[in-house]
Short mmCIF file of N, CA and C in Angstrom, two decimals:
data_model
loop_
_atom_site.label_atom_id
_atom_site.label_comp_id
_atom_site.label_asym_id
_atom_site.label_seq_id
_atom_site.Cartn_x
_atom_site.Cartn_y
_atom_site.Cartn_z
N UNK F 927 0.85 -1.18 0.00
CA UNK F 927 0.00 0.00 0.00
C UNK F 927 0.89 1.24 0.00
N UNK F 928 0.51 2.24 -0.77
CA UNK F 928 1.33 3.46 -0.85
C UNK F 928 0.51 4.66 -0.43
N UNK F 929 1.21 5.66 0.05
CA UNK F 929 0.60 6.93 0.44
C UNK F 929 1.38 8.02 -0.26
N UNK F 930 0.81 8.57 -1.32
CA UNK F 930 1.46 9.60 -2.13
C UNK F 930 2.85 9.17 -2.58
N UNK F 931 2.97 7.95 -3.02
CA UNK F 931 4.23 7.45 -3.54
C UNK F 931 5.22 6.97 -2.49
N UNK F 932 4.85 6.99 -1.20
CA UNK F 932 5.75 6.53 -0.14
C UNK F 932 5.19 5.23 0.41
N UNK F 933 6.02 4.27 0.53
CA UNK F 933 5.61 2.98 1.04
C UNK F 933 5.26 3.07 2.52
N UNK F 934 4.13 2.52 2.93
CA UNK F 934 3.69 2.59 4.32
C UNK F 934 4.65 1.87 5.25
N UNK F 935 5.28 0.80 4.80
CA UNK F 935 6.23 0.09 5.64
C UNK F 935 7.39 0.99 6.05
N UNK F 936 7.80 1.88 5.15
CA UNK F 936 8.88 2.83 5.45
C UNK F 936 8.46 3.79 6.55
N UNK F 937 7.23 4.29 6.50
CA UNK F 937 6.75 5.22 7.52
C UNK F 937 6.56 4.53 8.86
N UNK F 938 6.12 3.31 8.84
CA UNK F 938 5.88 2.60 10.09
C UNK F 938 7.17 2.37 10.87
N UNK F 939 8.28 2.21 10.19
CA UNK F 939 9.54 1.90 10.87
C UNK F 939 10.45 3.12 11.02
N UNK F 940 10.03 4.27 10.51
CA UNK F 940 10.91 5.45 10.60
C UNK F 940 10.76 6.18 11.93
N UNK F 941 9.70 5.94 12.68
CA UNK F 941 9.51 6.59 13.97
C UNK F 941 9.60 5.56 15.08
N UNK F 942 10.48 5.82 16.03
CA UNK F 942 10.57 4.91 17.17
C UNK F 942 9.83 5.56 18.35
N UNK F 943 9.68 4.81 19.41
CA UNK F 943 8.99 5.35 20.59
C UNK F 943 9.81 6.45 21.26
N UNK F 944 11.11 6.53 21.00
CA UNK F 944 11.95 7.57 21.59
C UNK F 944 11.81 8.91 20.88
N UNK F 945 11.22 8.95 19.68
CA UNK F 945 11.16 10.19 18.92
C UNK F 945 9.84 10.95 19.12
N UNK F 946 9.03 10.54 20.05
CA UNK F 946 7.77 11.22 20.32
C UNK F 946 7.99 12.24 21.44
N UNK F 947 7.53 13.44 21.20
CA UNK F 947 7.67 14.51 22.17
C UNK F 947 6.29 14.97 22.60
N UNK F 948 6.03 14.94 23.88
CA UNK F 948 4.76 15.41 24.40
C UNK F 948 5.03 16.61 25.30
N UNK F 949 4.40 17.73 24.98
CA UNK F 949 4.61 18.95 25.74
C UNK F 949 3.36 19.82 25.64
N UNK F 950 3.36 20.89 26.37
CA UNK F 950 2.25 21.82 26.29
C UNK F 950 2.62 22.96 25.34
N UNK F 951 1.62 23.69 24.90
CA UNK F 951 1.87 24.84 24.03
C UNK F 951 2.71 25.88 24.77
N UNK F 952 2.42 26.09 26.06
CA UNK F 952 3.20 27.05 26.84
C UNK F 952 4.68 26.69 26.88
N UNK F 953 4.98 25.40 27.07
CA UNK F 953 6.38 24.97 27.10
C UNK F 953 7.06 25.17 25.76
N UNK F 954 6.37 24.85 24.67
CA UNK F 954 6.96 25.00 23.33
C UNK F 954 7.19 26.47 22.99
N UNK F 955 6.21 27.31 23.28
CA UNK F 955 6.35 28.74 23.00
C UNK F 955 7.42 29.36 23.90
N UNK F 956 7.46 28.96 25.16
CA UNK F 956 8.49 29.45 26.08
C UNK F 956 9.88 29.07 25.62
N UNK F 957 10.04 27.84 25.15
CA UNK F 957 11.34 27.39 24.64
C UNK F 957 11.75 28.21 23.42
N UNK F 958 10.81 28.45 22.50
CA UNK F 958 11.13 29.21 21.30
C UNK F 958 11.49 30.66 21.63
N UNK F 959 10.76 31.27 22.54
CA UNK F 959 11.03 32.67 22.91
C UNK F 959 12.35 32.82 23.65
N UNK F 960 12.64 31.91 24.54
CA UNK F 960 13.89 32.03 25.30
C UNK F 960 15.11 31.72 24.44
N UNK F 961 14.91 30.94 23.37
CA UNK F 961 16.03 30.54 22.53
C UNK F 961 16.32 31.52 21.41
N UNK F 962 15.53 32.56 21.29
CA UNK F 962 15.79 33.56 20.23
C UNK F 962 15.41 34.95 20.72
N UNK F 963 16.19 35.46 21.67
CA UNK F 963 15.96 36.83 22.15
C UNK F 963 16.72 37.80 21.25
N UNK F 964 16.05 38.87 20.86
CA UNK F 964 16.64 39.86 19.99
C UNK F 964 16.66 41.21 20.69
N UNK F 965 17.76 41.55 21.37
CA UNK F 965 17.81 42.85 22.04
C UNK F 965 18.10 43.97 21.06
N UNK F 966 17.61 45.14 21.42
CA UNK F 966 17.87 46.33 20.65
C UNK F 966 19.26 46.84 21.04
N UNK F 967 20.07 47.17 20.07
CA UNK F 967 21.38 47.74 20.35
C UNK F 967 21.22 49.17 20.82
N UNK F 968 21.16 49.37 22.13
CA UNK F 968 20.81 50.67 22.69
C UNK F 968 21.62 50.90 23.95
N UNK F 969 22.70 51.68 23.84
CA UNK F 969 23.54 51.96 25.00
C UNK F 969 23.53 53.44 25.33
N UNK F 970 23.50 53.75 26.62
CA UNK F 970 23.41 55.15 27.05
C UNK F 970 24.72 55.71 27.61
N UNK F 971 25.53 54.88 28.22
CA UNK F 971 26.75 55.40 28.85
C UNK F 971 27.80 54.29 28.89
N UNK F 972 28.67 54.34 29.90
CA UNK F 972 29.82 53.44 29.95
C UNK F 972 29.44 51.97 30.01
N UNK F 973 28.29 51.62 30.53
CA UNK F 973 27.87 50.22 30.57
C UNK F 973 27.68 49.66 29.16
N UNK F 974 27.44 50.52 28.19
CA UNK F 974 27.26 50.06 26.82
C UNK F 974 28.52 49.41 26.27
N UNK F 975 29.70 49.85 26.74
CA UNK F 975 30.94 49.22 26.30
C UNK F 975 30.98 47.76 26.74
N UNK F 976 30.54 47.49 27.98
CA UNK F 976 30.51 46.11 28.46
C UNK F 976 29.44 45.30 27.74
N UNK F 977 28.32 45.93 27.37
CA UNK F 977 27.29 45.24 26.62
C UNK F 977 27.82 44.86 25.24
N UNK F 978 28.55 45.78 24.60
CA UNK F 978 29.14 45.46 23.30
C UNK F 978 30.19 44.36 23.41
N UNK F 979 30.96 44.37 24.50
CA UNK F 979 31.95 43.32 24.71
C UNK F 979 31.28 41.96 24.85
N UNK F 980 30.12 41.92 25.48
CA UNK F 980 29.40 40.65 25.65
C UNK F 980 28.95 40.09 24.30
N UNK F 981 28.74 40.95 23.33
CA UNK F 981 28.32 40.50 22.00
C UNK F 981 29.47 40.08 21.10
N UNK F 982 30.69 40.29 21.52
CA UNK F 982 31.86 39.94 20.72
C UNK F 982 32.19 38.45 20.85
N UNK F 983 33.08 37.94 19.98
CA UNK F 983 33.36 36.50 19.96
C UNK F 983 33.88 35.91 21.27
N UNK F 984 34.54 36.70 22.10
CA UNK F 984 35.07 36.13 23.34
C UNK F 984 33.95 35.61 24.25
N UNK F 985 32.84 36.33 24.31
CA UNK F 985 31.73 35.92 25.17
C UNK F 985 30.60 35.27 24.37
N UNK F 986 30.46 35.62 23.11
CA UNK F 986 29.60 34.91 22.16
C UNK F 986 28.14 34.75 22.61
N UNK F 987 27.41 35.84 22.58
CA UNK F 987 25.99 35.78 22.93
C UNK F 987 25.18 34.99 21.90
N UNK F 988 25.74 34.79 20.71
CA UNK F 988 25.03 34.03 19.68
C UNK F 988 24.70 32.62 20.14
N UNK F 989 25.54 32.03 20.98
CA UNK F 989 25.28 30.66 21.45
C UNK F 989 24.05 30.58 22.32
N UNK F 990 23.63 31.73 22.89
CA UNK F 990 22.40 31.77 23.69
C UNK F 990 21.19 32.16 22.85
N UNK F 991 21.39 32.41 21.56
CA UNK F 991 20.30 32.83 20.69
C UNK F 991 20.02 34.32 20.77
N UNK F 992 21.02 35.11 21.21
CA UNK F 992 20.86 36.55 21.38
C UNK F 992 21.53 37.25 20.21
N UNK F 993 20.74 37.96 19.40
CA UNK F 993 21.25 38.68 18.23
C UNK F 993 20.76 40.13 18.31
N UNK F 994 21.69 41.07 18.35
CA UNK F 994 21.31 42.48 18.44
C UNK F 994 20.65 42.94 17.16
N UNK F 995 19.58 43.71 17.30
CA UNK F 995 18.81 44.21 16.17
C UNK F 995 18.91 45.74 16.14
N UNK F 996 18.81 46.33 14.97
CA UNK F 996 18.97 47.79 14.87
C UNK F 996 17.70 48.59 15.13
N UNK F 997 16.56 47.93 15.20
CA UNK F 997 15.29 48.65 15.29
C UNK F 997 14.45 48.11 16.45
N UNK F 998 13.70 48.98 17.15
CA UNK F 998 12.83 48.47 18.21
C UNK F 998 11.71 47.59 17.67
N UNK F 999 11.32 47.77 16.44
CA UNK F 999 10.24 46.96 15.87
C UNK F 999 10.69 45.53 15.57
N UNK F 1000 11.99 45.30 15.57
CA UNK F 1000 12.54 43.95 15.36
C UNK F 1000 12.99 43.32 16.66
N UNK F 1001 12.87 44.02 17.77
CA UNK F 1001 13.43 43.58 19.05
C UNK F 1001 12.34 43.14 20.01
N UNK F 1002 12.71 42.20 20.88
CA UNK F 1002 11.80 41.83 21.97
C UNK F 1002 12.46 42.02 23.33
N UNK F 1003 13.68 42.56 23.33
CA UNK F 1003 14.41 42.80 24.57
C UNK F 1003 15.10 44.16 24.49
N UNK F 1004 14.97 44.94 25.55
CA UNK F 1004 15.68 46.21 25.65
C UNK F 1004 16.63 46.10 26.83
N UNK F 1005 17.92 46.34 26.57
CA UNK F 1005 18.91 46.36 27.63
C UNK F 1005 19.25 47.82 27.89
N UNK F 1006 18.80 48.34 29.01
CA UNK F 1006 19.11 49.72 29.39
C UNK F 1006 20.47 49.68 30.07
N UNK F 1007 21.47 50.20 29.41
CA UNK F 1007 22.84 50.12 29.94
C UNK F 1007 23.39 51.52 30.12
N UNK F 1008 23.31 52.01 31.34
CA UNK F 1008 23.90 53.31 31.64
C UNK F 1008 22.90 54.29 32.25
N UNK F 1009 23.36 55.51 32.36
CA UNK F 1009 22.60 56.57 33.00
C UNK F 1009 21.43 57.02 32.14
N UNK F 1010 20.25 57.05 32.72
CA UNK F 1010 19.07 57.56 32.02
C UNK F 1010 18.80 58.96 32.56
N UNK F 1011 18.97 59.96 31.71
CA UNK F 1011 18.69 61.34 32.11
C UNK F 1011 17.21 61.63 31.90
N UNK F 1012 16.74 62.70 32.50
CA UNK F 1012 15.33 63.09 32.34
C UNK F 1012 15.01 63.39 30.88
N UNK F 1013 15.97 63.96 30.17
CA UNK F 1013 15.75 64.27 28.76
C UNK F 1013 15.63 63.00 27.93
N UNK F 1014 16.35 61.94 28.31
CA UNK F 1014 16.33 60.69 27.57
C UNK F 1014 15.17 59.79 27.96
N UNK F 1015 14.54 60.05 29.10
CA UNK F 1015 13.49 59.18 29.62
C UNK F 1015 12.32 59.02 28.66
N UNK F 1016 11.88 60.10 28.05
CA UNK F 1016 10.74 60.01 27.12
C UNK F 1016 11.11 59.20 25.89
N UNK F 1017 12.35 59.28 25.46
CA UNK F 1017 12.79 58.50 24.30
C UNK F 1017 12.87 57.01 24.64
N UNK F 1018 13.34 56.70 25.84
CA UNK F 1018 13.39 55.30 26.29
C UNK F 1018 11.98 54.72 26.31
N UNK F 1019 11.04 55.49 26.85
CA UNK F 1019 9.66 55.03 26.91
C UNK F 1019 9.07 54.85 25.51
N UNK F 1020 9.36 55.77 24.60
CA UNK F 1020 8.85 55.66 23.23
C UNK F 1020 9.42 54.42 22.53
N UNK F 1021 10.71 54.17 22.71
CA UNK F 1021 11.31 52.98 22.10
C UNK F 1021 10.70 51.71 22.67
N UNK F 1022 10.44 51.71 23.97
CA UNK F 1022 9.82 50.55 24.61
C UNK F 1022 8.42 50.30 24.03
N UNK F 1023 7.67 51.35 23.83
CA UNK F 1023 6.32 51.20 23.28
C UNK F 1023 6.32 50.76 21.83
N UNK F 1024 7.40 51.00 21.10
CA UNK F 1024 7.49 50.58 19.71
C UNK F 1024 7.84 49.10 19.56
N UNK F 1025 8.30 48.49 20.63
CA UNK F 1025 8.66 47.07 20.57
C UNK F 1025 7.40 46.20 20.56
N UNK F 1026 7.40 45.10 19.78
CA UNK F 1026 6.23 44.23 19.77
C UNK F 1026 6.13 43.41 21.06
N UNK F 1027 4.92 42.98 21.38
CA UNK F 1027 4.69 42.12 22.54
C UNK F 1027 5.09 40.69 22.19
N UNK F 1028 5.54 39.90 23.08
CA UNK F 1028 5.96 40.21 24.44
C UNK F 1028 7.32 40.89 24.40
N UNK F 1029 7.53 41.80 25.31
CA UNK F 1029 8.78 42.55 25.36
C UNK F 1029 9.34 42.49 26.78
N UNK F 1030 10.66 42.50 26.84
CA UNK F 1030 11.35 42.33 28.11
C UNK F 1030 12.40 43.43 28.26
N UNK F 1031 12.76 43.74 29.52
CA UNK F 1031 13.73 44.79 29.81
C UNK F 1031 14.74 44.27 30.82
N UNK F 1032 16.02 44.51 30.52
CA UNK F 1032 17.10 44.26 31.47
C UNK F 1032 17.69 45.61 31.81
N UNK F 1033 17.77 45.91 33.10
CA UNK F 1033 18.41 47.12 33.59
C UNK F 1033 19.83 46.75 33.95
N UNK F 1034 20.80 47.36 33.25
CA UNK F 1034 22.20 46.97 33.40
C UNK F 1034 23.00 48.10 34.03
N UNK F 1035 23.55 47.85 35.21
CA UNK F 1035 24.42 48.82 35.86
C UNK F 1035 23.72 49.62 36.93
N UNK F 1036 24.52 50.18 37.83
CA UNK F 1036 23.99 50.95 38.96
C UNK F 1036 23.22 52.17 38.53
N UNK F 1037 23.66 52.84 37.47
CA UNK F 1037 22.98 54.05 37.03
C UNK F 1037 21.56 53.74 36.53
N UNK F 1038 21.42 52.67 35.75
CA UNK F 1038 20.10 52.31 35.26
C UNK F 1038 19.23 51.74 36.37
N UNK F 1039 19.85 51.02 37.31
CA UNK F 1039 19.09 50.41 38.40
C UNK F 1039 18.56 51.44 39.39
N UNK F 1040 19.43 52.39 39.80
CA UNK F 1040 19.02 53.29 40.88
C UNK F 1040 19.54 54.72 40.75
N UNK F 1041 20.13 55.07 39.64
CA UNK F 1041 20.67 56.41 39.49
C UNK F 1041 22.16 56.47 39.68
N UNK F 1042 22.78 55.42 40.19
CA UNK F 1042 24.23 55.35 40.33
C UNK F 1042 24.79 56.41 41.26
N UNK F 1043 25.98 56.92 40.96
CA UNK F 1043 26.58 57.93 41.84
C UNK F 1043 25.84 59.26 41.81
N UNK F 1044 24.92 59.42 40.85
CA UNK F 1044 24.18 60.67 40.72
C UNK F 1044 22.86 60.66 41.47
N UNK F 1045 22.54 59.58 42.15
CA UNK F 1045 21.20 59.41 42.72
C UNK F 1045 20.82 60.48 43.72
N UNK F 1046 21.78 61.01 44.47
CA UNK F 1046 21.43 61.96 45.52
C UNK F 1046 21.45 63.41 45.05
N UNK F 1047 22.46 63.79 44.29
CA UNK F 1047 22.62 65.20 43.92
C UNK F 1047 22.38 65.46 42.43
N UNK F 1048 22.12 64.43 41.67
CA UNK F 1048 21.91 64.62 40.24
C UNK F 1048 20.46 64.94 39.94
N UNK F 1049 20.16 66.20 39.73
CA UNK F 1049 18.79 66.61 39.44
C UNK F 1049 18.35 66.17 38.04
N UNK F 1050 19.29 65.82 37.19
CA UNK F 1050 19.00 65.50 35.80
C UNK F 1050 18.91 63.99 35.54
N UNK F 1051 19.02 63.17 36.57
CA UNK F 1051 19.10 61.72 36.40
C UNK F 1051 17.85 61.04 36.96
N UNK F 1052 17.32 60.10 36.19
CA UNK F 1052 16.20 59.28 36.66
C UNK F 1052 16.72 58.32 37.71
N UNK F 1053 16.04 58.21 38.81
CA UNK F 1053 16.49 57.40 39.95
C UNK F 1053 16.11 55.93 39.79
N UNK F 1054 16.30 55.42 38.62
CA UNK F 1054 15.98 54.03 38.30
C UNK F 1054 15.07 53.96 37.10
N UNK F 1055 15.44 53.15 36.12
CA UNK F 1055 14.65 53.06 34.89
C UNK F 1055 13.29 52.42 35.14
N UNK F 1056 13.14 51.73 36.28
CA UNK F 1056 11.85 51.11 36.58
C UNK F 1056 10.78 52.14 36.90
N UNK F 1057 11.15 53.41 37.03
CA UNK F 1057 10.15 54.47 37.20
C UNK F 1057 9.54 54.88 35.87
N UNK F 1058 10.14 54.42 34.77
CA UNK F 1058 9.66 54.78 33.43
C UNK F 1058 8.99 53.58 32.75
N UNK F 1059 9.69 52.44 32.76
CA UNK F 1059 9.20 51.23 32.10
C UNK F 1059 9.38 50.04 33.05
N UNK F 1060 8.60 48.98 32.88
CA UNK F 1060 8.76 47.81 33.76
C UNK F 1060 10.06 47.07 33.45
N UNK F 1061 10.75 46.62 34.49
CA UNK F 1061 12.03 45.92 34.35
C UNK F 1061 11.85 44.47 34.78
N UNK F 1062 12.41 43.55 33.99
CA UNK F 1062 12.32 42.13 34.29
C UNK F 1062 13.52 41.63 35.08
N UNK F 1063 14.72 42.08 34.73
CA UNK F 1063 15.95 41.61 35.39
C UNK F 1063 16.86 42.81 35.64
N UNK F 1064 17.43 42.85 36.84
CA UNK F 1064 18.42 43.88 37.20
C UNK F 1064 19.80 43.24 37.23
N UNK F 1065 20.77 43.88 36.56
CA UNK F 1065 22.15 43.41 36.58
C UNK F 1065 22.96 44.46 37.34
N UNK F 1066 23.45 44.13 38.55
CA UNK F 1066 24.19 45.12 39.34
C UNK F 1066 25.63 45.28 38.88
N UNK F 1067 26.24 46.41 39.26
CA UNK F 1067 27.64 46.65 38.97
C UNK F 1067 27.86 48.03 38.40
N UNK F 1068 29.12 48.46 38.42
CA UNK F 1068 29.45 49.79 37.90
C UNK F 1068 30.83 49.75 37.25
N UNK F 1069 30.93 49.48 36.00
CA UNK F 1069 29.95 48.82 35.15
C UNK F 1069 30.00 47.31 35.36
N UNK F 1070 28.90 46.62 35.12
CA UNK F 1070 28.91 45.16 35.26
C UNK F 1070 29.74 44.52 34.14
N UNK F 1071 30.42 43.47 34.47
CA UNK F 1071 31.22 42.74 33.49
C UNK F 1071 30.30 42.01 32.50
N UNK F 1072 30.80 41.65 31.34
CA UNK F 1072 29.98 40.90 30.38
C UNK F 1072 29.42 39.60 30.97
N UNK F 1073 30.17 38.97 31.88
CA UNK F 1073 29.67 37.75 32.50
C UNK F 1073 28.41 38.01 33.31
N UNK F 1074 28.33 39.19 33.95
CA UNK F 1074 27.13 39.54 34.72
C UNK F 1074 25.94 39.75 33.79
N UNK F 1075 26.17 40.37 32.63
CA UNK F 1075 25.08 40.53 31.66
C UNK F 1075 24.63 39.18 31.15
N UNK F 1076 25.56 38.28 30.90
CA UNK F 1076 25.19 36.94 30.43
C UNK F 1076 24.37 36.23 31.50
N UNK F 1077 24.74 36.39 32.77
CA UNK F 1077 23.95 35.79 33.85
C UNK F 1077 22.54 36.39 33.88
N UNK F 1078 22.43 37.70 33.65
CA UNK F 1078 21.11 38.33 33.58
C UNK F 1078 20.29 37.81 32.42
N UNK F 1079 20.93 37.56 31.29
CA UNK F 1079 20.22 37.00 30.14
C UNK F 1079 19.74 35.58 30.43
N UNK F 1080 20.56 34.80 31.11
CA UNK F 1080 20.16 33.43 31.47
C UNK F 1080 18.98 33.47 32.46
N UNK F 1081 19.01 34.41 33.42
CA UNK F 1081 17.87 34.55 34.34
C UNK F 1081 16.60 34.93 33.60
N UNK F 1082 16.74 35.82 32.62
CA UNK F 1082 15.57 36.21 31.82
C UNK F 1082 15.07 35.02 31.01
N UNK F 1083 15.98 34.22 30.46
CA UNK F 1083 15.56 33.03 29.72
C UNK F 1083 14.78 32.08 30.61
N UNK F 1084 15.22 31.90 31.85
CA UNK F 1084 14.49 31.04 32.78
C UNK F 1084 13.11 31.61 33.09
N UNK F 1085 13.03 32.92 33.24
CA UNK F 1085 11.75 33.56 33.50
C UNK F 1085 10.80 33.39 32.32
N UNK F 1086 11.32 33.54 31.10
CA UNK F 1086 10.50 33.37 29.90
C UNK F 1086 10.04 31.93 29.77
N UNK F 1087 10.93 30.98 30.03
CA UNK F 1087 10.59 29.56 29.91
C UNK F 1087 9.43 29.17 30.82
N UNK F 1088 9.38 29.76 32.02
CA UNK F 1088 8.36 29.37 32.98
C UNK F 1088 7.12 30.27 32.96
N UNK F 1089 7.06 31.22 32.02
CA UNK F 1089 5.88 32.09 31.95
C UNK F 1089 4.77 31.39 31.18
N UNK F 1090 3.55 31.75 31.51
CA UNK F 1090 2.37 31.19 30.87
C UNK F 1090 1.93 32.12 29.75
N UNK F 1091 1.87 31.58 28.55
CA UNK F 1091 1.49 32.36 27.39
C UNK F 1091 -0.01 32.34 27.17
N UNK F 1092 -0.58 31.16 27.29
CA UNK F 1092 -2.00 30.99 27.03
C UNK F 1092 -2.72 30.73 28.35
N UNK F 1093 -3.62 31.60 28.67
CA UNK F 1093 -4.37 31.45 29.92
C UNK F 1093 -5.44 30.38 29.74
N UNK F 1094 -5.69 29.64 30.79
CA UNK F 1094 -6.71 28.61 30.74
C UNK F 1094 -8.08 29.29 30.83
N UNK F 1095 -8.91 29.03 29.83
CA UNK F 1095 -10.23 29.63 29.77
C UNK F 1095 -11.24 28.63 30.32
N UNK F 1096 -11.96 29.08 31.33
CA UNK F 1096 -12.99 28.20 31.91
C UNK F 1096 -14.37 28.72 31.50
N UNK F 1097 -15.21 27.81 31.16
CA UNK F 1097 -16.54 28.18 30.70
C UNK F 1097 -17.52 28.33 31.84
#
């Protein structure tokens, strides 16, 4: 017996019991999202140098599925790296709103987390980017090393993997 020119005996023996995968839609979507994060190349101050270093071959973010994109419309991750001034705050918010859902934010460095050394006397500095946009992961340091950013990316991947995409609808 044939099925569109393929012998049924061939199909019966091509799949073993080990090749069956049973999972939920949430698990499959979470795996796909965590395995292909596309951050926007957006640096504000000295922490951006460490973010760029993390993308170079020595640290190789490509192995984690992280590829920097030039546009917010192509990105699902924003890494705020450096000091956010009051003048820049509206632009950060606008870029965040231009990103498609689901979107994630990593706050990188003391300045982005809490205002850094300017927190007390800097009238021009936002005292934490979480006052403008929601933050998923905080990476501490001044400036944080590329390894710390990679750890923050891995934490975000774990958070994405365990998030629920489809809510259970009860009738």
